Rosetta silent file (secondary structure, phi, psi, omega in degrees, C-alpha in Angstrom):
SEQUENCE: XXXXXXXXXXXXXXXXXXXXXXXXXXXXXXXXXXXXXXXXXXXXXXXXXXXXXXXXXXXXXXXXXXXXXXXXXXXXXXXXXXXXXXXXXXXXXXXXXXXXXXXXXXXXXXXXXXXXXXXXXXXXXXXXXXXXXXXXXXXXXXXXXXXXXXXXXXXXXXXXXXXXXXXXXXXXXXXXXXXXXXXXXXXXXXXXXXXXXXXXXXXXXXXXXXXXXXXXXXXXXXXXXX
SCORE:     score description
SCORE:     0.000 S_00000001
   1 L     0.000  154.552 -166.585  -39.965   -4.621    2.516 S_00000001
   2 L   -81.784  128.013 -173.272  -40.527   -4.066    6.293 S_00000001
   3 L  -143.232  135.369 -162.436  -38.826   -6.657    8.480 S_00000001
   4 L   -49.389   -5.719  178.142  -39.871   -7.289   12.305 S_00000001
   5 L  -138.735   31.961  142.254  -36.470   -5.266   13.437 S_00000001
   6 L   -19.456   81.736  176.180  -37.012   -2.674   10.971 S_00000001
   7 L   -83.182  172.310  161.375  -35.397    0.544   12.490 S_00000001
   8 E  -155.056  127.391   94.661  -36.411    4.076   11.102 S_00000001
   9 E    37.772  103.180  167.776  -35.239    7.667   11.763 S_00000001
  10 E  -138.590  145.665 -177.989  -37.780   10.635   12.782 S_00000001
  11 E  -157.097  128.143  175.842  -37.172   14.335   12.782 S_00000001
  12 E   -35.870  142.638  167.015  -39.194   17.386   13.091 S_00000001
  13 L   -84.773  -17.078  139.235  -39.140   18.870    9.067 S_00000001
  14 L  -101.771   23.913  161.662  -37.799   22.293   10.226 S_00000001
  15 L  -104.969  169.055 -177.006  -35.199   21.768   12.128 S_00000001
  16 L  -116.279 -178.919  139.512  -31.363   21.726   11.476 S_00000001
  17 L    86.000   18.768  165.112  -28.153   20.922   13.125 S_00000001
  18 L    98.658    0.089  174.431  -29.689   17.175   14.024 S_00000001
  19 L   -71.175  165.774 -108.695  -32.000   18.449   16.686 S_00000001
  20 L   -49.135   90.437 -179.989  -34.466   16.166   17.995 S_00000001
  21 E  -111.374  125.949 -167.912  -33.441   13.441   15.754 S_00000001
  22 E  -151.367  140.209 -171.164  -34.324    9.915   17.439 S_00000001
  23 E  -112.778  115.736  154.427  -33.629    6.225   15.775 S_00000001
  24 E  -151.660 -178.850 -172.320  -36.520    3.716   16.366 S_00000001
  25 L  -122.731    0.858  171.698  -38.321    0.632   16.337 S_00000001
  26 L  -154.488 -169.573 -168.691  -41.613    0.458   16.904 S_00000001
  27 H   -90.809  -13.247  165.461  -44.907    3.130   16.900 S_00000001
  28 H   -49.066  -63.539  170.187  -44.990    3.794   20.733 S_00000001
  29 H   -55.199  -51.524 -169.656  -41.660    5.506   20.754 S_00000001
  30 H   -54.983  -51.689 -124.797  -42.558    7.425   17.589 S_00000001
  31 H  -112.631  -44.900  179.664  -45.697    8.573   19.583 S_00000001
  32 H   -78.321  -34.816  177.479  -44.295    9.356   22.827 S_00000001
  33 H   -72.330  -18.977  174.144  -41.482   11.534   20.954 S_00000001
  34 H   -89.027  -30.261  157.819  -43.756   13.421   18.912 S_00000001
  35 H   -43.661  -39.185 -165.819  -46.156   14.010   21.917 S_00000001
  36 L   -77.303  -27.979  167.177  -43.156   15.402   24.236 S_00000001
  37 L  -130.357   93.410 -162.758  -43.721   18.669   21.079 S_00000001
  38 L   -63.382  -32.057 -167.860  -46.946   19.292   20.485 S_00000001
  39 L   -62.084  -35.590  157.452  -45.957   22.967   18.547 S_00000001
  40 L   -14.756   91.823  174.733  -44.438   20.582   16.085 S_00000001
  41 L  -111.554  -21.763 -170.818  -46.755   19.905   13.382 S_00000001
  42 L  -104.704  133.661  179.899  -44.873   18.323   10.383 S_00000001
  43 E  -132.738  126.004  162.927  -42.565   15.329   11.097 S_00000001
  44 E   -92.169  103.766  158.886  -40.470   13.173    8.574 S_00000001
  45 E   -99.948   94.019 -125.418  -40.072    9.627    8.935 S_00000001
  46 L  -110.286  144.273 -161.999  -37.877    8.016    7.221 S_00000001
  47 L   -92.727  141.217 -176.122  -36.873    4.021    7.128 S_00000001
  48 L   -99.599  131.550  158.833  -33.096    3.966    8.601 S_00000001
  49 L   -58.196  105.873 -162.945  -30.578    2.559    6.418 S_00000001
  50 L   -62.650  160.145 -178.338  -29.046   -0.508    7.069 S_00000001
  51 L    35.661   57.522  172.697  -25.267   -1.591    6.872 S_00000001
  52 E   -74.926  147.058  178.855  -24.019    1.215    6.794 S_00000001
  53 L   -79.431  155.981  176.309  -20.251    1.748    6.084 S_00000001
  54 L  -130.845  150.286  160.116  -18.018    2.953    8.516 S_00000001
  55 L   -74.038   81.847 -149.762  -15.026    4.822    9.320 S_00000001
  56 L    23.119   82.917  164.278  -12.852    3.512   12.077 S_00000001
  57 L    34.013   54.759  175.709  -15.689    1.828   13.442 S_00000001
  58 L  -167.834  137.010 -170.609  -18.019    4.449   13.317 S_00000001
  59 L   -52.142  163.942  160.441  -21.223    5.798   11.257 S_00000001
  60 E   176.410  169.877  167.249  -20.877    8.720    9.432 S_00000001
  61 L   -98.872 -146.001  168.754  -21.967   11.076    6.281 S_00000001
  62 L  -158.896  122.710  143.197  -20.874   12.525    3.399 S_00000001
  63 E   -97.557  101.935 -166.629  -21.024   16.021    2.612 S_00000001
  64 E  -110.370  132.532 -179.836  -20.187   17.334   -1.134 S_00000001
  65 E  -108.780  132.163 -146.828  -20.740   20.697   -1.879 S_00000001
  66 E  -113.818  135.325  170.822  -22.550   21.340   -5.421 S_00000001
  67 E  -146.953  129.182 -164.900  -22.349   24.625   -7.297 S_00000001
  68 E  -120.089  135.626 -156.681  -25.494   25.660   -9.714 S_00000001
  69 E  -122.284   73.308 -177.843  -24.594   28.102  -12.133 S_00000001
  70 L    69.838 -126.155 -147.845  -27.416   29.976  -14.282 S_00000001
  71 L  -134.266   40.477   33.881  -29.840   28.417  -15.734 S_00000001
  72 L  -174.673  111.647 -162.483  -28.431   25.655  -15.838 S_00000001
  73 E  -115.629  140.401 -163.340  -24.792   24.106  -15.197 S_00000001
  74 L  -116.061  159.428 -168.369  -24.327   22.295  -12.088 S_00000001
  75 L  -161.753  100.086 -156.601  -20.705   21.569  -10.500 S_00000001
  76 L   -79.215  132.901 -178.152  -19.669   18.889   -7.888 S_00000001
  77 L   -81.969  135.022 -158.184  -16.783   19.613   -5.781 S_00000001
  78 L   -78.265  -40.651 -158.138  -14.452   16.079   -5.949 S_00000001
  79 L   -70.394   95.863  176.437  -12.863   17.437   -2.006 S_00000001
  80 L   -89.073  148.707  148.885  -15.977   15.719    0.054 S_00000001
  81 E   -65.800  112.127 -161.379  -16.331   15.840    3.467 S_00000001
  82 E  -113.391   99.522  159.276  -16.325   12.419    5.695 S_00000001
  83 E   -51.803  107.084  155.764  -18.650   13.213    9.370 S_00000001
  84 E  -107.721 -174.858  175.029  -18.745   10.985   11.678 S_00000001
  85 L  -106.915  167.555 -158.624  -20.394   10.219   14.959 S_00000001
  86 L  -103.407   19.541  164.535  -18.747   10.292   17.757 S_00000001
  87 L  -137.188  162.914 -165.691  -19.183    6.710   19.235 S_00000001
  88 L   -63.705  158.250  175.668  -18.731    3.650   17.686 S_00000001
  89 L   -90.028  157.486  162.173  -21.632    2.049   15.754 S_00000001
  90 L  -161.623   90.164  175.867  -23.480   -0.650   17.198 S_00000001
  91 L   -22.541  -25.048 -175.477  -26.600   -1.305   15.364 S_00000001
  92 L  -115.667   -4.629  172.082  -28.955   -2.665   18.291 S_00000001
  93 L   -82.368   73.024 -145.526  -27.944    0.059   20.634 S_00000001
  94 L   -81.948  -31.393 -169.933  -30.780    2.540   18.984 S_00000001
  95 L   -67.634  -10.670 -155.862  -30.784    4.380   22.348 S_00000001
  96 L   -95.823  105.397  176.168  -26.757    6.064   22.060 S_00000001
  97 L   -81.951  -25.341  166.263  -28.133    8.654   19.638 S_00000001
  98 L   -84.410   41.568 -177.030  -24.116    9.598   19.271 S_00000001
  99 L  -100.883  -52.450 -134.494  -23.649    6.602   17.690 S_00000001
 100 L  -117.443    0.671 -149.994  -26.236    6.966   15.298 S_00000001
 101 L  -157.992  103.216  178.747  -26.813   10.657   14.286 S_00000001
 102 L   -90.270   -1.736 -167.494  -23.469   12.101   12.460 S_00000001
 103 L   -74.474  122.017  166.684  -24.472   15.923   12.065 S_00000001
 104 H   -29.172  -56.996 -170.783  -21.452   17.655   13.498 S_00000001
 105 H   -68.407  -26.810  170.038  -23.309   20.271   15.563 S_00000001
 106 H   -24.481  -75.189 -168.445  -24.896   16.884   17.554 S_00000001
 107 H   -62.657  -18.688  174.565  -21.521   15.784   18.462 S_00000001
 108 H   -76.063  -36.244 -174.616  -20.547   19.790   19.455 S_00000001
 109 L   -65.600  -33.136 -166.821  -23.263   19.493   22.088 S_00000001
 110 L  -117.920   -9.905 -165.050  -21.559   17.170   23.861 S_00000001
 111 L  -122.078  162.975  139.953  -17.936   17.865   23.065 S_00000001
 112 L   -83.485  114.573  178.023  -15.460   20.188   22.890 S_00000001
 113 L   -55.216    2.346 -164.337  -15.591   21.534   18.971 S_00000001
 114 L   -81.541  -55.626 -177.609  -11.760   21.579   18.820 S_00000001
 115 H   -30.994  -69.301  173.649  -12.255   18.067   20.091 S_00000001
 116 H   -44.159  -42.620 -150.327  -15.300   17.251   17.823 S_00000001
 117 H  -111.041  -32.882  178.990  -13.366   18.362   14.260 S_00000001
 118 H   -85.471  -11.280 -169.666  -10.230   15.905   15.057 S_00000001
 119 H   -88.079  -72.337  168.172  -12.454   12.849   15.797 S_00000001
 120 H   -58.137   -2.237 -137.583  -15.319   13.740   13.615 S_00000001
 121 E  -158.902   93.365 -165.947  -14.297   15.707   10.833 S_00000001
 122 E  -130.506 -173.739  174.230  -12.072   13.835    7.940 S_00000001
 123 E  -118.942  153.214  161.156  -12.200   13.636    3.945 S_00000001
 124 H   -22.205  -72.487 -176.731  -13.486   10.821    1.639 S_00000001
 125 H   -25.249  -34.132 -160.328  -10.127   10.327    0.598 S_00000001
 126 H   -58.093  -39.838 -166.564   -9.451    9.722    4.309 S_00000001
 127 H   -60.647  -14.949 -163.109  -11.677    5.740    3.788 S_00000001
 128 H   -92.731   -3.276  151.171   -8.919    4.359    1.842 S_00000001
 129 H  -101.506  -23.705  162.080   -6.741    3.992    4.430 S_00000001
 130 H   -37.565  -60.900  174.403   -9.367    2.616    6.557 S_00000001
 131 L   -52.069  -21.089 -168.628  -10.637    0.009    4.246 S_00000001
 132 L   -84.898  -92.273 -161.072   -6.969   -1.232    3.734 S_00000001
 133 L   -12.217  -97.377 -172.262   -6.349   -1.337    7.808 S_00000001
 134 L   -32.119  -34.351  169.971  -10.097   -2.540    8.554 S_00000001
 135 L  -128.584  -46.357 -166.548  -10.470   -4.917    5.992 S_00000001
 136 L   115.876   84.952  147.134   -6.948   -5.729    4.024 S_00000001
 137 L  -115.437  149.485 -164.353   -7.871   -4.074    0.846 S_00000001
 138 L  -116.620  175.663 -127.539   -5.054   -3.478   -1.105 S_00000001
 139 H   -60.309  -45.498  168.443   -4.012    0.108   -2.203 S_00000001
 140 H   -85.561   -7.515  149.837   -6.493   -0.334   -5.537 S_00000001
 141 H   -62.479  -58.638 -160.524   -9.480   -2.048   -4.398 S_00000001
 142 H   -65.988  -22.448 -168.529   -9.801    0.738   -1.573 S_00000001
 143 H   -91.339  -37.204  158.011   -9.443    3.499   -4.081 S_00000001
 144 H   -57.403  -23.090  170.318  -12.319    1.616   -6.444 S_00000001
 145 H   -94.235  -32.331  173.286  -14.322    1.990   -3.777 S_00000001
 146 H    -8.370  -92.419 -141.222  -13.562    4.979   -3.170 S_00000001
 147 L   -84.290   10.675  169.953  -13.864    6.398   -5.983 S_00000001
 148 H   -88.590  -46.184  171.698  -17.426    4.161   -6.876 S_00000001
 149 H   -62.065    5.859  166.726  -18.638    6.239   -4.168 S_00000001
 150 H   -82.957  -48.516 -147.433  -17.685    9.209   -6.022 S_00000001
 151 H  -111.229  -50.568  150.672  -19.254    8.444   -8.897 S_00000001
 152 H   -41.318  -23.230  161.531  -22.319    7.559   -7.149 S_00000001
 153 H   -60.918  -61.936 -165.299  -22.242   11.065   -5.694 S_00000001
 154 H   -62.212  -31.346 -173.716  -21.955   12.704   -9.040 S_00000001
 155 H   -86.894  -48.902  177.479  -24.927   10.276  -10.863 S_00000001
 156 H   -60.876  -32.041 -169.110  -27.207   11.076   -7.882 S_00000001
 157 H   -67.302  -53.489 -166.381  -26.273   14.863   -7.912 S_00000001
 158 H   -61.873  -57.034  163.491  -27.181   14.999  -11.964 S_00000001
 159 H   -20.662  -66.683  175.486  -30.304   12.940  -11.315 S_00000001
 160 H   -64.560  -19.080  177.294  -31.655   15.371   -8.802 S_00000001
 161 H  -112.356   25.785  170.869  -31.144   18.450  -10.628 S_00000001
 162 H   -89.081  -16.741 -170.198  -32.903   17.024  -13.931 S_00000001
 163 L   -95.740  -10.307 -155.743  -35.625   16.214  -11.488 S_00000001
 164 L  -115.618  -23.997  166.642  -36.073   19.717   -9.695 S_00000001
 165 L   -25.984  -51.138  160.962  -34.962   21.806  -13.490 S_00000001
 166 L  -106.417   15.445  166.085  -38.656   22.148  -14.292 S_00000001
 167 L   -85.773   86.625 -176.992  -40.084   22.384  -11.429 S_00000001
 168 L   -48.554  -39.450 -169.765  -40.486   26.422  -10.834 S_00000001
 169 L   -84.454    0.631 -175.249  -42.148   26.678   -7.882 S_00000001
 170 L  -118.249  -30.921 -171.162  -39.942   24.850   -5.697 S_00000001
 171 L  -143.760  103.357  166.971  -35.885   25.347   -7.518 S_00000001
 172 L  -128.404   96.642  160.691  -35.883   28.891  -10.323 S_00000001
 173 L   -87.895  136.103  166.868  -32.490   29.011  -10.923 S_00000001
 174 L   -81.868  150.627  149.908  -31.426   32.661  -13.170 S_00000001
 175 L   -68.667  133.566 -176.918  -28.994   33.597  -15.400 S_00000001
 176 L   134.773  -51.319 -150.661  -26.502   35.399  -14.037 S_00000001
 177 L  -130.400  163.257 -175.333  -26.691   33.860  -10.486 S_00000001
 178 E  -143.812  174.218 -168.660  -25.432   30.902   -8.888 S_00000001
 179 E  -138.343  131.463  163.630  -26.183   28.871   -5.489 S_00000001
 180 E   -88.695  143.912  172.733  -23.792   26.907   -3.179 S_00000001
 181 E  -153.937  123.863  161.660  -25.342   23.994   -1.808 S_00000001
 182 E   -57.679  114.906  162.065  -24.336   21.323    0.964 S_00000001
 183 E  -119.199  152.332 -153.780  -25.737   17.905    0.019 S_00000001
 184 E  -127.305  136.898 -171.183  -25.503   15.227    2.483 S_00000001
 185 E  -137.163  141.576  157.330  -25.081   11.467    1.128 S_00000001
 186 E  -116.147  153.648 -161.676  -24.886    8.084    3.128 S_00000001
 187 E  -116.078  123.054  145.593  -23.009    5.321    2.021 S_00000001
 188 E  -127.060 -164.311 -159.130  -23.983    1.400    2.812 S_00000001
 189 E  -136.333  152.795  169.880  -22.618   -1.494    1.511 S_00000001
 190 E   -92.569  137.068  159.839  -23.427   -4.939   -0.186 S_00000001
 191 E   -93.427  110.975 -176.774  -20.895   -7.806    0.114 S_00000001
 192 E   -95.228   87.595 -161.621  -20.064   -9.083   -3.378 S_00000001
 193 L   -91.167   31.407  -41.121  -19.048  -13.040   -3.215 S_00000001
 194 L   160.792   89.840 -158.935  -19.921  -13.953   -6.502 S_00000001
 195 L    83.821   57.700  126.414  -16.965  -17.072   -7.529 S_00000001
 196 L    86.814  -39.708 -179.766  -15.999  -17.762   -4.327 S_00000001
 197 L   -42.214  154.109  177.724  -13.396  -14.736   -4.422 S_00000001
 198 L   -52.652  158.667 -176.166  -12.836  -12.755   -1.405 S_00000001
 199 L   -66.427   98.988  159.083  -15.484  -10.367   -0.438 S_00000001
 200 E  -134.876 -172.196 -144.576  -15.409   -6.822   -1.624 S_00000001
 201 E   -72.430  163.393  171.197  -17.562   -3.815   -1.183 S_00000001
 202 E  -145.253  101.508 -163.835  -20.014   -2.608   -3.714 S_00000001
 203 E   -84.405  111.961 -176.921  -21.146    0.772   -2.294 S_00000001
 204 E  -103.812  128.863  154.048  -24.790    1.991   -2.605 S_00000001
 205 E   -81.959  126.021 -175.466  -25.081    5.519   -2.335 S_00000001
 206 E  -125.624  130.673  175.822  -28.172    7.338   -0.573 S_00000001
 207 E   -59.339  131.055 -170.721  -29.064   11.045   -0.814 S_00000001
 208 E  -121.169  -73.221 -171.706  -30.099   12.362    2.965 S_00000001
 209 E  -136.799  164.221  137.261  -30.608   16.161    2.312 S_00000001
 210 E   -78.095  139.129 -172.115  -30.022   19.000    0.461 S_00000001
 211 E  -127.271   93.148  152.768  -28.621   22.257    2.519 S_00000001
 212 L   -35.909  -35.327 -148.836  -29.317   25.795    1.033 S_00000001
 213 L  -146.849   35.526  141.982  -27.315   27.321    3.400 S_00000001
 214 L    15.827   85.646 -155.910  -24.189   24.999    3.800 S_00000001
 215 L   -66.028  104.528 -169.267  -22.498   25.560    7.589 S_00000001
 216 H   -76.422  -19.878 -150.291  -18.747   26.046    6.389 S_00000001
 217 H   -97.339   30.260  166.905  -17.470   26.167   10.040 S_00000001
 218 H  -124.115   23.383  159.434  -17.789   22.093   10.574 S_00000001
 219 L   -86.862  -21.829 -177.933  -14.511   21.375    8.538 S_00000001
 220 H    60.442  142.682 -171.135  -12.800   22.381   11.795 S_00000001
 221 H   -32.354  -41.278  168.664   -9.816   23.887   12.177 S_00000001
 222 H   -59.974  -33.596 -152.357   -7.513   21.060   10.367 S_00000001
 223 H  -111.801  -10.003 -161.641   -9.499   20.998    7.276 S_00000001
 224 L   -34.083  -50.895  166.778  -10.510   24.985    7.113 S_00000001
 225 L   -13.851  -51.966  167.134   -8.770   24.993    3.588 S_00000001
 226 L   -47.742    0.000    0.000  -11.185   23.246    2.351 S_00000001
């Protein structure tokens, strides 16, 4: 349900790399940003997710790269990709769009990309020393979440391509042929207090996009391996 400080997320429906992507809060702003391009005609708005988790104090995404195989075996790569943005979050500051907006090339705009890939550019694996530093989780709590956000990846991934399998006109996978695909997931979080016991995370996974065409060159130089 819709709550009086309800933010939500609008973006033109053909563009990439995070361009004019703007976090807001009421229908004015939507209206003056969609005005400023009239050649625009299709827009997605989407309600912005709340509590999101973060990575030394800062939003970010998750990119896992999925590979569909004939007709039809699908196959999630476990090495994920952890984005971030390249300022700190702060939830009522709507206006710092590099707060708020984790797509790599964003943060590149504004940056030096050498710069951009040591700040920005880490692996899942990477949260589990965060979570112990940031919260005191000890070495197997942070690795449960971890790896519930894994697993939340993988259940979402299967889900979508049972949903898109008979639908021809939009996903006809062949025998024969295969697809690489970028999928982009955000993670927020629940606090579970349940007995009095210390708090820990219970990680809801959310699907943001699917990428046909997967940019390889925003692992940055450290991570290229990948």
């Amino acid at each position: 349900a819709q709550t009086p400080d309800q933010a939500w997320i609008l973006k033109p429906s053909v563009t990439n790399k995070g361009a004019e992507v703007t976090v807001l809060r009421d229908y004015a702003t939507m209206a003056d940003v969609v005005g400023e391009w009239p050649d625009v005609r299709e827009w997605v708005l989407q309600a912005y997710v709340a509590r999101p988790l973060l990575h030394r104090r800062k939003k970010f995404h998750l990119r896992c790269y999925v590979l569909a195989v004939g007709d039809l075996s699908v196959y999630v790569w476990r090495q994920v990709l952890l984005l971030s943005s390249a300022m700190e979050y702060d939830e009522q500051d709507l206006g710092n769009q590099l707060a708020h907006i984790t797509n790599t090339a964003r943060q590149v705009e504004d940056g030096e990309p050498h710069l951009v890939a040591e700040e920005c550019v880490f692996l899942l694996d990477d949260l589990v020393g965060d979570l112990r530093t940031s919260r005191g989780f000890k070495l197997e709590e942070a690795e449960g979440v971890v790896e519930g956000i894994r697993r939340g990846m993988e259940e979402v991934t299967g889900e979508l391509f049972k949903a898109l399998h008979g639908e021809r006109t939009v996903f006809a996978p062949l025998p024969q042929c295969f697809e690489l695909l970028g999928l982009d997931f955000l993670v927020s979080l629940d606090e579970d207090k349940e007995g009095g016991k210390t708090p820990s995370l219970v990680p809801q996974v959310h699907l943001l996009e699917v990428n046909p065409g997967p940019d390889f060159k925003q692992t940055g130089p450290r991570l290229r391996s990948l």
